């Protein structure tokens, strides 16, 4: 994946568009999410890559979200941690949904990483990548909510002499609590995968790396040293869709990201996605989305202009 050709929403851009009520030095944002807020969310247009680390703590209802083309369903007391390079798409939630959304600028995340460098367990970091979502117990969720409310309280208290230090310490404590919860669930296990699970995981990694140039199942099967039929069988059993459908969905997501770039014309996008010509790309996109690329671009850019 070519990072500089993906639609990125910087932390500052998010801050300016969302104008959150709770923010700290334009480095930390806390948003109380519910159905009314997300309907009015001026940056909730997907797919996107937000150049910030984020944390979602679900309090009620459910949220469905795709991260790097993989689907997740977040239920009450579930925490999901997202990295700055994740591609987020297809976010849908129930009407009774409520959650906290916390965003960290890259600068603040780097500072936090520096402050905790001497105490982090390498395996704990690996577990976060393996299990980005974590179900908290009632007690753990209560502690997390209390920490978030304390963060909000000290953000509001601009006269406190040690405001900055307390806020950063509470953020660190929140992240450590979540890491501890994940460790209690997975840390003592010997992390091992079956051959099919390894193939499935590697397929999705290859998809992220190669979907702009390769749309044939045969390529991925060859890279994984299996037959195309066997790969499709494994992916369908693990993820509910054929390998070809996963590939098509990934290409559509990349196409949507590129179509939101006004500096690229549709022919250039077709070339970037390795289609033989603009017409073939147009047919592929319309077959998978129901709209032509030009219509999708016009509708999306018009909405973007309305949010500025």
mmCIF file of C-alpha atoms in Angstrom:
data_model
loop_
_atom_site.group_PDB
_atom_site.id
_atom_site.type_symbol
_atom_site.label_atom_id
_atom_site.label_comp_id
_atom_site.label_asym_id
_atom_site.label_seq_id
_atom_site.Cartn_x
_atom_site.Cartn_y
_atom_site.Cartn_z
ATOM 1 C CA UNK A 1 0.000 0.000 0.000
ATOM 2 C CA UNK A 2 1.360 3.409 -0.948
ATOM 3 C CA UNK A 3 0.774 5.553 2.113
ATOM 4 C CA UNK A 4 1.041 8.931 0.417
ATOM 5 C CA UNK A 5 -1.761 8.074 -2.022
ATOM 6 C CA UNK A 6 -4.293 7.151 0.662
ATOM 7 C CA UNK A 7 -6.819 9.675 1.912
ATOM 8 C CA UNK A 8 -5.478 10.714 5.292
ATOM 9 C CA UNK A 9 -7.260 12.828 7.853
ATOM 10 C CA UNK A 10 -4.715 14.459 10.116
ATOM 11 C CA UNK A 11 -5.346 14.942 13.813
ATOM 12 C CA UNK A 12 -5.387 18.711 13.258
ATOM 13 C CA UNK A 13 -7.897 18.343 10.409
ATOM 14 C CA UNK A 14 -10.116 16.220 12.638
ATOM 15 C CA UNK A 15 -9.799 18.761 15.423
ATOM 16 C CA UNK A 16 -10.773 21.672 13.183
ATOM 17 C CA UNK A 17 -13.762 19.879 11.648
ATOM 18 C CA UNK A 18 -15.117 18.180 14.746
ATOM 19 C CA UNK A 19 -14.419 21.057 17.166
ATOM 20 C CA UNK A 20 -14.653 18.696 20.156
ATOM 21 C CA UNK A 21 -15.877 20.085 23.454
ATOM 22 C CA UNK A 22 -13.220 18.177 25.409
ATOM 23 C CA UNK A 23 -9.660 18.577 24.127
ATOM 24 C CA UNK A 24 -6.213 19.103 25.592
ATOM 25 C CA UNK A 25 -3.587 21.252 23.829
ATOM 26 C CA UNK A 26 -4.893 19.974 20.477
ATOM 27 C CA UNK A 27 -3.152 16.679 21.302
ATOM 28 C CA UNK A 28 -5.891 14.744 23.067
ATOM 29 C CA UNK A 29 -9.610 14.608 22.238
ATOM 30 C CA UNK A 30 -12.375 12.939 24.251
ATOM 31 C CA UNK A 31 -15.747 12.563 22.510
ATOM 32 C CA UNK A 32 -18.923 11.208 24.092
ATOM 33 C CA UNK A 33 -20.444 9.239 21.244
ATOM 34 C CA UNK A 34 -24.117 8.395 20.911
ATOM 35 C CA UNK A 35 -26.604 8.056 18.084
ATOM 36 C CA UNK A 36 -27.258 11.796 17.813
ATOM 37 C CA UNK A 37 -23.559 12.694 17.763
ATOM 38 C CA UNK A 38 -22.564 10.124 15.157
ATOM 39 C CA UNK A 39 -25.403 11.199 12.859
ATOM 40 C CA UNK A 40 -23.951 14.701 12.895
ATOM 41 C CA UNK A 41 -20.322 13.559 12.791
ATOM 42 C CA UNK A 42 -18.675 15.789 10.224
ATOM 43 C CA UNK A 43 -15.714 13.458 9.722
ATOM 44 C CA UNK A 44 -17.563 10.161 9.860
ATOM 45 C CA UNK A 45 -17.144 9.500 6.156
ATOM 46 C CA UNK A 46 -15.492 6.246 5.309
ATOM 47 C CA UNK A 47 -13.191 4.690 4.318
ATOM 48 C CA UNK A 48 -10.483 6.795 5.914
ATOM 49 C CA UNK A 49 -7.181 6.655 7.691
ATOM 50 C CA UNK A 50 -6.959 8.937 10.705
ATOM 51 C CA UNK A 51 -3.400 10.011 11.466
ATOM 52 C CA UNK A 52 -3.814 9.473 15.187
ATOM 53 C CA UNK A 53 -4.057 6.628 17.647
ATOM 54 C CA UNK A 54 -7.544 6.091 18.973
ATOM 55 C CA UNK A 55 -9.428 4.204 21.631
ATOM 56 C CA UNK A 56 -13.134 3.319 21.671
ATOM 57 C CA UNK A 57 -14.826 2.189 24.890
ATOM 58 C CA UNK A 58 -18.366 0.961 24.223
ATOM 59 C CA UNK A 59 -20.874 1.580 27.001
ATOM 60 C CA UNK A 60 -24.152 0.445 25.401
ATOM 61 C CA UNK A 61 -25.492 -0.828 22.098
ATOM 62 C CA UNK A 62 -23.251 -2.256 19.387
ATOM 63 C CA UNK A 63 -20.925 -0.936 16.712
ATOM 64 C CA UNK A 64 -19.796 -2.766 13.580
ATOM 65 C CA UNK A 65 -16.515 -1.549 12.125
ATOM 66 C CA UNK A 66 -14.014 -2.702 9.507
ATOM 67 C CA UNK A 67 -10.329 -2.250 10.296
ATOM 68 C CA UNK A 68 -7.893 -3.048 7.493
ATOM 69 C CA UNK A 69 -10.784 -4.778 5.658
ATOM 70 C CA UNK A 70 -11.539 -7.086 8.632
ATOM 71 C CA UNK A 71 -14.947 -6.813 10.371
ATOM 72 C CA UNK A 72 -15.414 -6.419 14.122
ATOM 73 C CA UNK A 73 -18.518 -6.111 16.275
ATOM 74 C CA UNK A 74 -18.032 -4.096 19.457
ATOM 75 C CA UNK A 75 -20.440 -4.776 22.293
ATOM 76 C CA UNK A 76 -20.861 -3.095 25.713
ATOM 77 C CA UNK A 77 -17.678 -3.096 27.818
ATOM 78 C CA UNK A 78 -15.571 -3.698 24.706
ATOM 79 C CA UNK A 79 -12.468 -1.628 24.061
ATOM 80 C CA UNK A 80 -10.849 -1.288 20.645
ATOM 81 C CA UNK A 81 -7.446 0.299 20.102
ATOM 82 C CA UNK A 82 -6.625 1.579 16.625
ATOM 83 C CA UNK A 83 -3.260 2.590 15.229
ATOM 84 C CA UNK A 84 -2.445 5.551 13.013
ATOM 85 C CA UNK A 85 -1.930 3.353 9.944
ATOM 86 C CA UNK A 86 -5.251 1.468 10.166
ATOM 87 C CA UNK A 87 -7.828 1.888 7.406
ATOM 88 C CA UNK A 88 -11.287 2.310 8.920
ATOM 89 C CA UNK A 89 -14.470 1.592 7.003
ATOM 90 C CA UNK A 90 -18.155 0.667 7.135
ATOM 91 C CA UNK A 91 -18.948 1.932 10.623
ATOM 92 C CA UNK A 92 -22.533 1.107 11.628
ATOM 93 C CA UNK A 93 -24.116 1.167 15.073
ATOM 94 C CA UNK A 94 -27.419 0.501 16.806
ATOM 95 C CA UNK A 95 -29.688 3.345 17.887
ATOM 96 C CA UNK A 96 -28.876 2.747 21.563
ATOM 97 C CA UNK A 97 -25.134 2.984 20.965
ATOM 98 C CA UNK A 98 -22.985 5.068 23.301
ATOM 99 C CA UNK A 99 -19.231 5.103 23.787
ATOM 100 C CA UNK A 100 -16.170 7.172 24.531
ATOM 101 C CA UNK A 101 -13.832 7.980 21.661
ATOM 102 C CA UNK A 102 -10.343 9.107 22.661
ATOM 103 C CA UNK A 103 -7.873 10.351 20.064
ATOM 104 C CA UNK A 104 -4.159 10.855 20.639
ATOM 105 C CA UNK A 105 -1.996 12.935 18.329
ATOM 106 C CA UNK A 106 1.138 11.211 17.055
ATOM 107 C CA UNK A 107 3.224 13.584 19.181
ATOM 108 C CA UNK A 108 1.370 12.710 22.371
ATOM 109 C CA UNK A 109 1.487 8.987 21.604
ATOM 110 C CA UNK A 110 5.239 9.239 21.083
ATOM 111 C CA UNK A 111 5.633 11.055 24.411
ATOM 112 C CA UNK A 112 3.571 8.393 26.192
ATOM 113 C CA UNK A 113 5.637 5.639 24.595
ATOM 114 C CA UNK A 114 8.803 7.378 25.782
ATOM 115 C CA UNK A 115 7.494 7.760 29.325
ATOM 116 C CA UNK A 116 6.594 4.055 29.524
ATOM 117 C CA UNK A 117 9.544 2.604 27.614
ATOM 118 C CA UNK A 118 11.096 1.107 30.749
ATOM 119 C CA UNK A 119 8.005 -0.781 31.886
ATOM 120 C CA UNK A 120 6.402 -2.112 28.701
ATOM 121 C CA UNK A 121 6.404 -5.852 28.039
ATOM 122 C CA UNK A 122 7.168 -6.656 24.381
ATOM 123 C CA UNK A 123 4.675 -9.518 24.362
ATOM 124 C CA UNK A 124 1.953 -7.182 25.624
ATOM 125 C CA UNK A 125 2.468 -4.969 22.569
ATOM 126 C CA UNK A 126 2.245 -7.978 20.270
ATOM 127 C CA UNK A 127 -0.997 -9.016 21.922
ATOM 128 C CA UNK A 128 -2.490 -5.598 21.161
ATOM 129 C CA UNK A 129 -1.873 -6.166 17.470
ATOM 130 C CA UNK A 130 -3.238 -9.703 17.618
ATOM 131 C CA UNK A 131 -6.293 -8.704 19.672
ATOM 132 C CA UNK A 132 -7.197 -5.056 18.978
ATOM 133 C CA UNK A 133 -10.559 -5.531 20.688
ATOM 134 C CA UNK A 134 -10.785 -6.506 24.349
ATOM 135 C CA UNK A 135 -13.816 -7.282 26.501
ATOM 136 C CA UNK A 136 -13.524 -5.678 29.937
ATOM 137 C CA UNK A 137 -15.091 -7.031 33.103
ATOM 138 C CA UNK A 138 -17.669 -4.883 34.872
ATOM 139 C CA UNK A 139 -15.025 -3.724 37.361
ATOM 140 C CA UNK A 140 -12.455 -3.021 34.640
ATOM 141 C CA UNK A 141 -14.972 -1.045 32.601
ATOM 142 C CA UNK A 142 -15.950 0.954 35.690
ATOM 143 C CA UNK A 143 -12.302 1.837 36.337
ATOM 144 C CA UNK A 144 -11.803 2.833 32.684
ATOM 145 C CA UNK A 145 -14.895 5.064 32.762
ATOM 146 C CA UNK A 146 -13.691 6.713 35.973
ATOM 147 C CA UNK A 147 -10.282 7.402 34.441
ATOM 148 C CA UNK A 148 -11.844 8.920 31.324
ATOM 149 C CA UNK A 149 -14.101 11.133 33.420
ATOM 150 C CA UNK A 150 -11.049 12.228 35.453
ATOM 151 C CA UNK A 151 -9.256 13.087 32.216
ATOM 152 C CA UNK A 152 -12.236 15.197 31.158
ATOM 153 C CA UNK A 153 -12.351 16.833 34.605
ATOM 154 C CA UNK A 154 -8.708 17.895 34.499
ATOM 155 C CA UNK A 155 -8.962 19.032 30.883
ATOM 156 C CA UNK A 156 -11.688 21.412 32.045
ATOM 157 C CA UNK A 157 -9.664 22.604 35.058
ATOM 158 C CA UNK A 158 -7.336 24.992 33.237
ATOM 159 C CA UNK A 159 -6.157 26.592 36.489
ATOM 160 C CA UNK A 160 -4.689 23.419 38.002
ATOM 161 C CA UNK A 161 -0.959 23.767 38.469
ATOM 162 C CA UNK A 162 -0.217 20.147 37.489
ATOM 163 C CA UNK A 163 -3.001 19.744 34.926
ATOM 164 C CA UNK A 164 -0.782 18.551 32.075
ATOM 165 C CA UNK A 165 1.068 15.980 34.167
ATOM 166 C CA UNK A 166 -2.099 14.571 35.732
ATOM 167 C CA UNK A 167 -3.829 14.237 32.354
ATOM 168 C CA UNK A 168 -0.886 12.389 30.817
ATOM 169 C CA UNK A 169 -0.581 10.141 33.851
ATOM 170 C CA UNK A 170 -4.287 9.283 33.688
ATOM 171 C CA UNK A 171 -3.956 8.465 29.995
ATOM 172 C CA UNK A 172 -1.003 6.202 30.764
ATOM 173 C CA UNK A 173 -2.928 4.532 33.591
ATOM 174 C CA UNK A 174 -5.926 3.972 31.304
ATOM 175 C CA UNK A 175 -3.754 2.328 28.640
ATOM 176 C CA UNK A 176 -1.945 0.206 31.235
ATOM 177 C CA UNK A 177 -5.267 -0.970 32.686
ATOM 178 C CA UNK A 178 -6.461 -2.037 29.231
ATOM 179 C CA UNK A 179 -3.158 -3.784 28.536
ATOM 180 C CA UNK A 180 -3.430 -5.573 31.875
ATOM 181 C CA UNK A 181 -6.946 -6.755 31.030
ATOM 182 C CA UNK A 182 -5.746 -8.125 27.710
ATOM 183 C CA UNK A 183 -2.793 -9.793 29.408
ATOM 184 C CA UNK A 184 -5.074 -11.534 31.909
ATOM 185 C CA UNK A 185 -7.077 -12.919 28.982
ATOM 186 C CA UNK A 186 -4.277 -13.872 26.601
ATOM 187 C CA UNK A 187 -0.899 -13.300 28.233
ATOM 188 C CA UNK A 188 -0.427 -16.664 29.877
ATOM 189 C CA UNK A 189 -1.439 -18.519 26.760
ATOM 190 C CA UNK A 190 1.094 -19.857 24.375
ATOM 191 C CA UNK A 191 0.134 -17.906 21.271
ATOM 192 C CA UNK A 192 -0.034 -20.520 18.554
ATOM 193 C CA UNK A 193 -2.052 -20.826 15.384
ATOM 194 C CA UNK A 194 -3.160 -23.698 13.231
ATOM 195 C CA UNK A 195 -1.887 -23.877 9.657
ATOM 196 C CA UNK A 196 -5.206 -22.579 8.347
ATOM 197 C CA UNK A 197 -5.150 -19.653 10.810
ATOM 198 C CA UNK A 198 -1.630 -18.763 9.714
ATOM 199 C CA UNK A 199 -2.705 -18.869 6.051
ATOM 200 C CA UNK A 200 -5.717 -16.689 6.827
ATOM 201 C CA UNK A 201 -3.632 -14.121 8.723
ATOM 202 C CA UNK A 202 -0.947 -14.024 6.047
ATOM 203 C CA UNK A 203 -3.576 -13.663 3.305
ATOM 204 C CA UNK A 204 -4.940 -10.510 4.913
ATOM 205 C CA UNK A 205 -1.399 -9.132 5.314
ATOM 206 C CA UNK A 206 -0.695 -9.804 1.638
ATOM 207 C CA UNK A 207 -4.018 -8.179 0.749
ATOM 208 C CA UNK A 208 -3.023 -4.945 2.493
ATOM 209 C CA UNK A 209 0.325 -4.956 0.719
ATOM 210 C CA UNK A 210 -0.752 -5.981 -2.787
ATOM 211 C CA UNK A 211 -4.460 -5.361 -3.460
ATOM 212 C CA UNK A 212 -3.741 -2.258 -5.550
ATOM 213 C CA UNK A 213 -1.795 -4.316 -8.055
ATOM 214 C CA UNK A 214 -3.065 -7.886 -7.797
ATOM 215 C CA UNK A 215 -6.728 -8.941 -7.955
ATOM 216 C CA UNK A 216 -6.277 -12.614 -8.843
ATOM 217 C CA UNK A 217 -6.652 -15.340 -6.235
ATOM 218 C CA UNK A 218 -3.866 -17.274 -7.927
ATOM 219 C CA UNK A 219 -1.260 -14.687 -6.930
ATOM 220 C CA UNK A 220 -2.136 -14.901 -3.232
ATOM 221 C CA UNK A 221 -2.376 -18.693 -3.345
ATOM 222 C CA UNK A 222 1.065 -18.920 -4.926
ATOM 223 C CA UNK A 223 2.537 -16.607 -2.281
ATOM 224 C CA UNK A 224 1.033 -18.870 0.394
ATOM 225 C CA UNK A 225 2.085 -22.108 -1.327
ATOM 226 C CA UNK A 226 -1.478 -23.447 -1.617
ATOM 227 C CA UNK A 227 -3.914 -23.932 -4.487
ATOM 228 C CA UNK A 228 -6.485 -21.209 -5.281
ATOM 229 C CA UNK A 229 -9.341 -23.571 -4.399
ATOM 230 C CA UNK A 230 -7.780 -24.427 -1.035
ATOM 231 C CA UNK A 231 -7.180 -20.757 -0.231
ATOM 232 C CA UNK A 232 -10.772 -19.861 -1.075
ATOM 233 C CA UNK A 233 -12.021 -22.752 1.075
ATOM 234 C CA UNK A 234 -9.968 -21.609 4.090
ATOM 235 C CA UNK A 235 -10.954 -17.953 3.765
ATOM 236 C CA UNK A 236 -14.635 -18.785 3.362
ATOM 237 C CA UNK A 237 -14.554 -21.062 6.430
ATOM 238 C CA UNK A 238 -12.704 -18.464 8.551
ATOM 239 C CA UNK A 239 -14.251 -15.214 7.338
ATOM 240 C CA UNK A 240 -17.521 -16.125 5.644
ATOM 241 C CA UNK A 241 -16.571 -14.843 2.183
ATOM 242 C CA UNK A 242 -14.487 -16.183 -0.659
ATOM 243 C CA UNK A 243 -10.934 -14.974 -1.194
ATOM 244 C CA UNK A 244 -12.056 -13.292 -4.414
ATOM 245 C CA UNK A 245 -14.747 -11.331 -2.552
ATOM 246 C CA UNK A 246 -12.203 -10.157 0.044
ATOM 247 C CA UNK A 247 -9.900 -9.040 -2.756
ATOM 248 C CA UNK A 248 -12.703 -7.178 -4.544
ATOM 249 C CA UNK A 249 -13.774 -5.453 -1.324
ATOM 250 C CA UNK A 250 -10.193 -4.365 -0.633
ATOM 251 C CA UNK A 251 -9.805 -2.946 -4.150
ATOM 252 C CA UNK A 252 -13.113 -1.057 -3.816
ATOM 253 C CA UNK A 253 -11.926 0.434 -0.506
ATOM 254 C CA UNK A 254 -8.661 1.568 -2.088
ATOM 255 C CA UNK A 255 -10.606 2.981 -5.052
ATOM 256 C CA UNK A 256 -12.838 5.008 -2.725
ATOM 257 C CA UNK A 257 -9.797 6.377 -0.929
ATOM 258 C CA UNK A 258 -8.244 7.474 -4.232
ATOM 259 C CA UNK A 259 -11.488 8.901 -5.625
ATOM 260 C CA UNK A 260 -11.558 11.304 -2.690
ATOM 261 C CA UNK A 261 -8.309 12.809 -3.943
ATOM 262 C CA UNK A 262 -9.142 15.708 -6.275
ATOM 263 C CA UNK A 263 -5.574 15.761 -7.623
ATOM 264 C CA UNK A 264 -5.994 12.385 -9.379
ATOM 265 C CA UNK A 265 -8.263 11.860 -12.372
ATOM 266 C CA UNK A 266 -10.148 8.610 -12.842
ATOM 267 C CA UNK A 267 -7.785 7.340 -15.515
ATOM 268 C CA UNK A 268 -4.837 7.834 -13.152
ATOM 269 C CA UNK A 269 -6.733 5.945 -10.460
ATOM 270 C CA UNK A 270 -7.407 3.090 -12.895
ATOM 271 C CA UNK A 271 -3.676 2.923 -13.619
ATOM 272 C CA UNK A 272 -2.799 3.063 -9.905
ATOM 273 C CA UNK A 273 -5.120 0.103 -9.301
ATOM 274 C CA UNK A 274 -3.624 -1.824 -12.239
ATOM 275 C CA UNK A 275 -6.695 -1.882 -14.461
ATOM 276 C CA UNK A 276 -6.046 -2.069 -18.219
ATOM 277 C CA UNK A 277 -8.132 1.054 -18.851
ATOM 278 C CA UNK A 278 -10.603 3.470 -17.282
ATOM 279 C CA UNK A 279 -13.609 1.641 -18.720
ATOM 280 C CA UNK A 280 -12.675 -1.674 -17.093
ATOM 281 C CA UNK A 281 -12.136 0.060 -13.772
ATOM 282 C CA UNK A 282 -15.501 1.825 -14.089
ATOM 283 C CA UNK A 283 -17.343 -1.422 -14.728
ATOM 284 C CA UNK A 284 -15.615 -3.111 -11.806
ATOM 285 C CA UNK A 285 -16.405 -0.251 -9.432
ATOM 286 C CA UNK A 286 -20.060 0.030 -10.468
ATOM 287 C CA UNK A 287 -20.549 -3.743 -10.287
ATOM 288 C CA UNK A 288 -19.312 -3.762 -6.698
ATOM 289 C CA UNK A 289 -20.836 -0.493 -5.431
ATOM 290 C CA UNK A 290 -23.837 0.232 -7.630
ATOM 291 C CA UNK A 291 -22.517 3.652 -8.699
ATOM 292 C CA UNK A 292 -20.015 4.815 -11.293
ATOM 293 C CA UNK A 293 -16.642 6.197 -10.112
ATOM 294 C CA UNK A 294 -17.438 9.699 -11.390
ATOM 295 C CA UNK A 295 -20.738 9.791 -9.498
ATOM 296 C CA UNK A 296 -19.114 8.519 -6.297
ATOM 297 C CA UNK A 297 -16.377 11.160 -6.606
ATOM 298 C CA UNK A 298 -18.826 13.993 -7.300
ATOM 299 C CA UNK A 299 -21.082 13.038 -4.376
ATOM 300 C CA UNK A 300 -18.158 12.613 -1.973
ATOM 301 C CA UNK A 301 -16.324 15.811 -2.899
ATOM 302 C CA UNK A 302 -19.580 17.780 -2.708
ATOM 303 C CA UNK A 303 -20.119 16.510 0.832
ATOM 304 C CA UNK A 304 -16.504 17.308 1.690
ATOM 305 C CA UNK A 305 -16.948 20.860 0.441
ATOM 306 C CA UNK A 306 -20.069 21.254 2.552
ATOM 307 C CA UNK A 307 -18.132 20.340 5.700
ATOM 308 C CA UNK A 308 -15.403 22.941 5.196
#
